[in-house]
Amino acid sequence: MLECCYDNVLRNKMMSSRFGQIMGSDVTLLNDYKREFFWKRFPQTVLGGLHFKLGYCAPPYIYSNQITLFLMPWIFGGIGTVLYQLHVLEDYYTAVLSGCLMLIASSIVQMMSKCARPMVNKSARLKAVTVERNQSILMDEDEFIFAGCADPETITFIIPGKMFIVNFVFHSILAGAVCGLGTWYLLPDRLTSLYDNIGGTVIVFVFGWITVCIGEYSLIIKTPTESATFQAQDKYEMIALTRPLYIFAFIAVDLTDRFAANIPDLTQTNQVLHVIFLFLPLLWAIGILPPLDAFLLWGMEQFLQFCLGGSPLSTYRRLFILFFTSLGASVATYFIPSVIGAVLFMTGMGFILSLDFSQVTSFLKSWKNRKPSKYTNFPTSLGWQLGWRESLIYLIILSVALAEAGLLHSFVASSTSQTIVSYILISLLIITWTLKEIQCVYIICGLLRNPLFPKKTRTVDVFKEKQRRLVKAGVVRRILLNVGKMF
């Protein structure tokens, strides 16, 4: 009996140790297929689209052509840098020369791709049997057969080209601008004046040009698969603009430091950004920096909220409409010669833009179709079902707001009275913001849980009592927003 128990215990230990070995050492995060895919895709993302590991045997000229195209901006920038260091050209003429050379080269590269694509399509039609036989290989293994160094298939593989003529022209011009300004940005004399160290100058110069080459390659030659994506499909080829525009942002700070007065903080910021500039490929690869389209939409929404006084919107169309309408109203104010006219115009536009235009659209559609029953459940502000009576009320509130703004501007001329009115408005803003916060589950930017919000729903009476308090706070806030907006 004891021997049987001992055998069971020994067997369980052996099984547990074997299971631990399997789970601890044999099971990996990436299997062989995923590991091979990762090491094929990640370097491509880091280097801006270079194919150094294709997964099959490729001729040496595939790699040499890619390296030549990759180093092309550095070659043109190096020509300008040497001429500047020999005092043949000034720094701005150096930038123009490098930019023009890159513009010509990028145009030639794009024209080669554009001319090679019809030849590839014609060859595919003439060899339909071969293509049909190798179709599974091309789709599954991503394997291509190269006939020569300058063969159309080789050119289209290395340089896919642009889908639209507009991008063909715009991306070529942008590539020239990036190369020219990058040459100006990475001039050795400029780097020496920033760091006063030969070793630091050499490091920033070498790795900075690698960053510029990565941005140029992704713009002109082949756009890599980015880690941070916003759209499922890149219809308008905006992903190619992401890396060059980040390079432009760093160069803009350097240009500001060059032409502005002696500002120590700006110079120190420029020094730090030159160091961060070297790590841009890594930041792009791991997805820390957002793509261009997401960054622009986020920036528009933040500017609409905190600068123009708008609200977050659910669709891009509403965001564009309200952003440009609010921005146009703000710009139009500067062209109104009368001060009282500008005050009345901004008061009226502020009241109108604070309304929910989706209610107006739905109301007009229901009135046009003569089917008000479909509009009865539409959510409205202040609990109103928008109709002609409610529209009249809004018109009265707008008239009162305009009259009040005109009277305050005309008769309240002393600074003391304006200070009192300002404090009243600030108090209303704080009250409305506080009433909005206490209705959320988490307050103070989501850091703390709201003690007034019901934690559990087991006790019905307690839940209803706390919910009733929150409803009262919401009604007070809605009244302040709709009736007090005239102030």
Coordinates of C-alpha atoms in Angstrom, one line a residue, residues 46-322:
V46 CA 12.0 50.7 -38.5
L47 CA 13.9 51.4 -41.7
G48 CA 10.9 53.0 -43.5
G49 CA 10.1 50.2 -46.0
L50 CA 13.5 48.5 -46.8
H51 CA 13.1 44.8 -47.5
F52 CA 16.2 43.2 -46.1
K53 CA 14.6 39.9 -45.3
L54 CA 12.3 38.7 -48.0
G55 CA 11.8 35.1 -46.9
Y56 CA 13.2 33.6 -50.1
C57 CA 16.4 33.9 -52.1
A58 CA 16.6 37.1 -54.1
P59 CA 19.4 38.5 -56.3
P60 CA 22.0 40.8 -54.8
Y61 CA 20.9 43.8 -56.9
I62 CA 17.5 43.8 -55.1
Y63 CA 19.3 44.8 -51.9
S64 CA 21.9 47.1 -53.6
N65 CA 19.2 49.0 -55.4
Q66 CA 17.3 49.5 -52.1
I67 CA 20.4 50.7 -50.3
T68 CA 21.2 53.1 -53.1
L69 CA 17.7 54.6 -53.0
F70 CA 17.8 54.7 -49.2
L71 CA 21.1 56.7 -49.2
M72 CA 20.1 59.0 -52.0
P73 CA 19.0 61.9 -49.7
W74 CA 22.3 61.6 -47.8
I75 CA 24.3 61.7 -51.0
F76 CA 22.6 64.9 -52.1
G77 CA 22.8 66.4 -48.7
G78 CA 26.5 65.4 -48.5
I79 CA 27.2 67.3 -51.7
G80 CA 25.6 70.4 -50.3
T81 CA 27.4 70.0 -46.9
V82 CA 30.8 69.6 -48.6
L83 CA 30.3 72.7 -50.7
Y84 CA 29.2 74.6 -47.5
Q85 CA 32.2 73.4 -45.5
L86 CA 34.5 74.5 -48.4
H87 CA 32.9 78.0 -48.2
V88 CA 31.7 77.7 -51.8
L89 CA 28.0 78.2 -51.0
E90 CA 26.1 79.8 -48.1
D91 CA 23.9 77.6 -45.9
Y92 CA 20.6 78.5 -47.5
Y93 CA 22.0 78.0 -51.0
T94 CA 23.2 74.6 -49.8
A95 CA 19.7 73.7 -48.7
V96 CA 18.3 74.9 -52.1
L97 CA 20.8 72.8 -54.0
S98 CA 20.2 69.6 -52.0
G99 CA 16.4 70.1 -52.2
C100 CA 16.5 70.6 -56.0
L101 CA 18.7 67.5 -56.5
M102 CA 16.3 65.5 -54.4
L103 CA 13.3 66.9 -56.3
I104 CA 14.7 65.8 -59.6
A105 CA 15.7 62.4 -58.3
S106 CA 12.3 61.7 -56.8
S107 CA 10.6 62.7 -60.0
I108 CA 12.8 60.4 -62.0
V109 CA 12.2 57.5 -59.6
Q110 CA 8.4 58.0 -59.7
M111 CA 8.4 58.3 -63.5
M112 CA 10.4 55.0 -63.7
S113 CA 7.7 53.3 -61.6
K114 CA 4.9 54.8 -63.6
C115 CA 6.5 53.7 -66.9
A116 CA 7.3 50.2 -65.6
R117 CA 3.8 49.3 -64.4
P118 CA 2.1 49.1 -67.9
M119 CA 5.0 46.8 -69.0
V120 CA 4.4 44.5 -66.0
N121 CA 0.6 44.4 -66.8
K122 CA 1.3 43.7 -70.4
S123 CA 3.7 40.9 -69.6
A124 CA 1.2 39.4 -67.2
R125 CA -1.5 39.4 -69.9
L126 CA 0.9 37.7 -72.4
K127 CA 1.9 35.1 -69.8
A128 CA -1.5 34.4 -68.3
V129 CA -0.8 30.6 -68.0
T130 CA 2.4 31.2 -66.0
V131 CA 0.7 33.8 -63.8
E132 CA -2.2 31.4 -63.1
R133 CA 0.2 28.6 -62.2
N134 CA 2.2 30.8 -59.9
Q135 CA -0.7 32.8 -58.4
S136 CA -0.8 30.7 -55.2
I137 CA 2.9 31.2 -54.8
L138 CA 2.6 35.0 -55.2
M139 CA -0.2 35.2 -52.7
D140 CA 0.9 32.7 -50.1
E141 CA 4.7 32.9 -50.1
D142 CA 4.9 36.5 -51.5
E143 CA 7.7 35.3 -53.8
F144 CA 8.7 37.1 -57.0
I145 CA 10.9 36.1 -59.9
F146 CA 13.3 38.9 -61.0
A147 CA 14.7 38.9 -64.5
G148 CA 17.2 41.7 -64.3
C149 CA 18.5 44.7 -62.3
A150 CA 16.4 47.2 -64.3
D151 CA 13.6 44.8 -65.2
P152 CA 10.0 46.2 -64.9
E153 CA 9.1 43.6 -62.3
T154 CA 12.2 44.6 -60.3
I155 CA 11.3 48.3 -60.5
T156 CA 7.7 47.8 -59.5
F157 CA 8.7 45.6 -56.6
I158 CA 11.2 48.1 -55.2
I159 CA 9.2 51.2 -56.2
P160 CA 5.4 50.6 -56.1
G161 CA 4.7 54.2 -57.2
K162 CA 1.8 56.5 -56.3
M163 CA -1.9 55.9 -57.2
F164 CA -2.7 59.6 -57.9
I165 CA -0.9 62.2 -60.0
V166 CA -1.5 64.8 -57.3
N167 CA 0.5 62.6 -54.8
F168 CA 3.1 62.1 -57.5
V169 CA 3.8 65.8 -57.7
F170 CA 3.1 66.7 -54.0
H171 CA 5.3 64.0 -52.6
S172 CA 8.2 64.8 -54.9
I173 CA 8.1 68.5 -53.8
L174 CA 7.8 67.5 -50.2
A175 CA 10.8 65.1 -50.6
G176 CA 12.9 68.0 -52.0
A177 CA 11.8 70.2 -49.1
V178 CA 12.7 67.6 -46.5
C179 CA 16.1 67.0 -48.0
G180 CA 16.9 70.7 -48.3
L181 CA 15.8 71.6 -44.8
G182 CA 17.3 68.4 -43.4
T183 CA 20.7 69.5 -44.9
W184 CA 20.3 72.9 -43.3
Y185 CA 19.2 71.2 -40.0
L186 CA 22.3 68.9 -39.9
L187 CA 25.1 71.1 -41.0
P188 CA 28.2 70.3 -38.9
D189 CA 28.8 74.0 -38.0
R190 CA 25.3 74.3 -36.7
L191 CA 25.6 71.1 -34.6
T192 CA 29.0 72.3 -33.3
S193 CA 27.5 75.6 -32.2
L194 CA 24.7 73.8 -30.4
Y195 CA 26.8 71.2 -28.5
D196 CA 30.4 72.4 -28.7
N197 CA 31.6 68.8 -28.9
I198 CA 33.1 67.0 -31.9
G199 CA 31.9 63.5 -30.8
G200 CA 28.3 64.8 -30.2
T201 CA 28.3 66.5 -33.6
V202 CA 29.4 63.3 -35.4
I203 CA 26.8 61.2 -33.7
V204 CA 23.9 63.6 -34.3
F205 CA 25.1 64.1 -37.9
V206 CA 25.2 60.4 -38.8
F207 CA 22.1 59.2 -37.0
G208 CA 20.2 62.4 -38.0
W209 CA 20.8 61.6 -41.6
I210 CA 19.6 58.1 -41.1
T211 CA 16.4 59.5 -39.7
V212 CA 16.0 61.8 -42.8
C213 CA 16.7 58.9 -45.1
I214 CA 14.0 56.8 -43.4
G215 CA 11.5 59.6 -43.8
E216 CA 12.4 60.1 -47.4
Y217 CA 12.3 56.4 -48.3
S218 CA 8.8 56.0 -46.8
L219 CA 7.6 59.1 -48.7
I220 CA 9.0 58.4 -52.1
I221 CA 10.0 54.7 -52.5
K222 CA 7.7 52.5 -50.4
T223 CA 5.5 53.2 -47.4
P224 CA 6.0 50.7 -44.6
T225 CA 3.3 49.1 -42.4
E226 CA 3.1 51.4 -39.4
S227 CA 2.5 50.1 -35.9
A228 CA 0.1 53.0 -35.1
T229 CA -2.8 53.1 -37.6
F230 CA -6.0 55.0 -37.6
Q231 CA -7.7 54.0 -40.8
A232 CA -8.1 50.5 -42.1
Q233 CA -7.3 51.5 -45.6
D234 CA -5.0 54.3 -46.8
K235 CA -7.1 55.5 -49.7
Y236 CA -5.4 58.9 -50.1
E237 CA -1.8 57.8 -49.3
M238 CA -1.7 59.9 -46.1
I239 CA 0.5 57.4 -44.2
A240 CA 3.4 58.3 -46.3
L241 CA 3.2 61.9 -45.0
T242 CA 3.4 61.0 -41.4
R243 CA 7.2 60.6 -41.0
P244 CA 8.2 63.7 -43.1
L245 CA 5.8 66.0 -41.3
Y246 CA 7.3 64.9 -37.9
I247 CA 10.7 65.8 -39.4
F248 CA 9.3 69.2 -40.4
A249 CA 8.1 69.8 -36.9
F250 CA 11.7 69.3 -35.5
I251 CA 13.2 71.5 -38.3
A252 CA 10.6 74.3 -37.6
V253 CA 11.9 74.6 -34.0
D254 CA 15.5 74.9 -35.3
L255 CA 14.5 77.5 -37.8
T256 CA 12.8 79.5 -35.1
D257 CA 15.9 79.3 -33.0
R258 CA 18.0 80.5 -35.9
F259 CA 16.0 83.6 -36.8
A260 CA 14.6 84.5 -33.4
A261 CA 16.4 86.6 -30.9
N262 CA 18.7 85.1 -28.4
I263 CA 16.3 83.0 -26.3
P264 CA 18.2 80.5 -24.0
D265 CA 15.1 78.4 -23.4
L266 CA 14.5 78.0 -27.1
T267 CA 18.1 77.1 -27.7
Q268 CA 18.0 74.5 -24.9
T269 CA 14.8 73.0 -26.4
N270 CA 16.5 72.8 -29.8
Q271 CA 19.4 70.9 -28.3
V272 CA 17.0 68.4 -26.7
L273 CA 15.0 68.0 -29.8
H274 CA 18.2 67.3 -31.9
V275 CA 18.8 64.3 -29.5
I276 CA 15.1 63.1 -29.7
F277 CA 15.4 63.4 -33.5
L278 CA 17.8 60.5 -33.5
F279 CA 15.2 58.2 -31.9
L280 CA 12.3 59.0 -34.2
P281 CA 12.6 55.7 -36.1
L282 CA 12.2 53.8 -32.9
L283 CA 9.3 56.0 -31.8
W284 CA 7.6 55.4 -35.2
A285 CA 8.3 51.6 -35.0
I286 CA 6.7 51.1 -31.6
G287 CA 3.7 53.3 -32.4
I288 CA 4.2 56.0 -29.8
L289 CA 3.8 58.9 -32.3
P290 CA 0.2 59.0 -33.7
P291 CA -0.5 58.9 -37.5
L292 CA -1.1 62.1 -39.3
D293 CA -4.9 61.8 -39.8
A294 CA -5.6 60.9 -36.2
F295 CA -3.3 63.7 -34.9
L296 CA -5.0 66.3 -37.1
L297 CA -8.5 65.3 -36.0
W298 CA -7.5 65.2 -32.4
G299 CA -5.8 68.6 -32.7
M300 CA -8.9 70.1 -34.3
E301 CA -11.2 68.7 -31.6
Q302 CA -8.9 70.0 -28.8
F303 CA -8.7 73.4 -30.5
L304 CA -12.5 73.5 -30.9
Q305 CA -13.0 72.7 -27.2
F306 CA -10.4 74.8 -25.4
C307 CA -9.9 77.7 -27.8
L308 CA -13.2 78.2 -29.6
G309 CA -15.5 77.0 -26.8
G310 CA -17.1 74.1 -28.7
S311 CA -17.9 70.5 -27.7
P312 CA -16.7 67.0 -28.7
L313 CA -18.5 65.7 -31.7
S314 CA -19.3 62.1 -32.8
T315 CA -18.7 62.3 -36.5
Y316 CA -15.9 63.8 -38.7
R317 CA -18.4 65.8 -40.8
R318 CA -19.9 67.5 -37.8
L319 CA -16.3 68.2 -36.5
F320 CA -15.3 69.8 -39.8
I321 CA -18.4 71.9 -40.1
L322 CA -18.4 73.2 -36.5

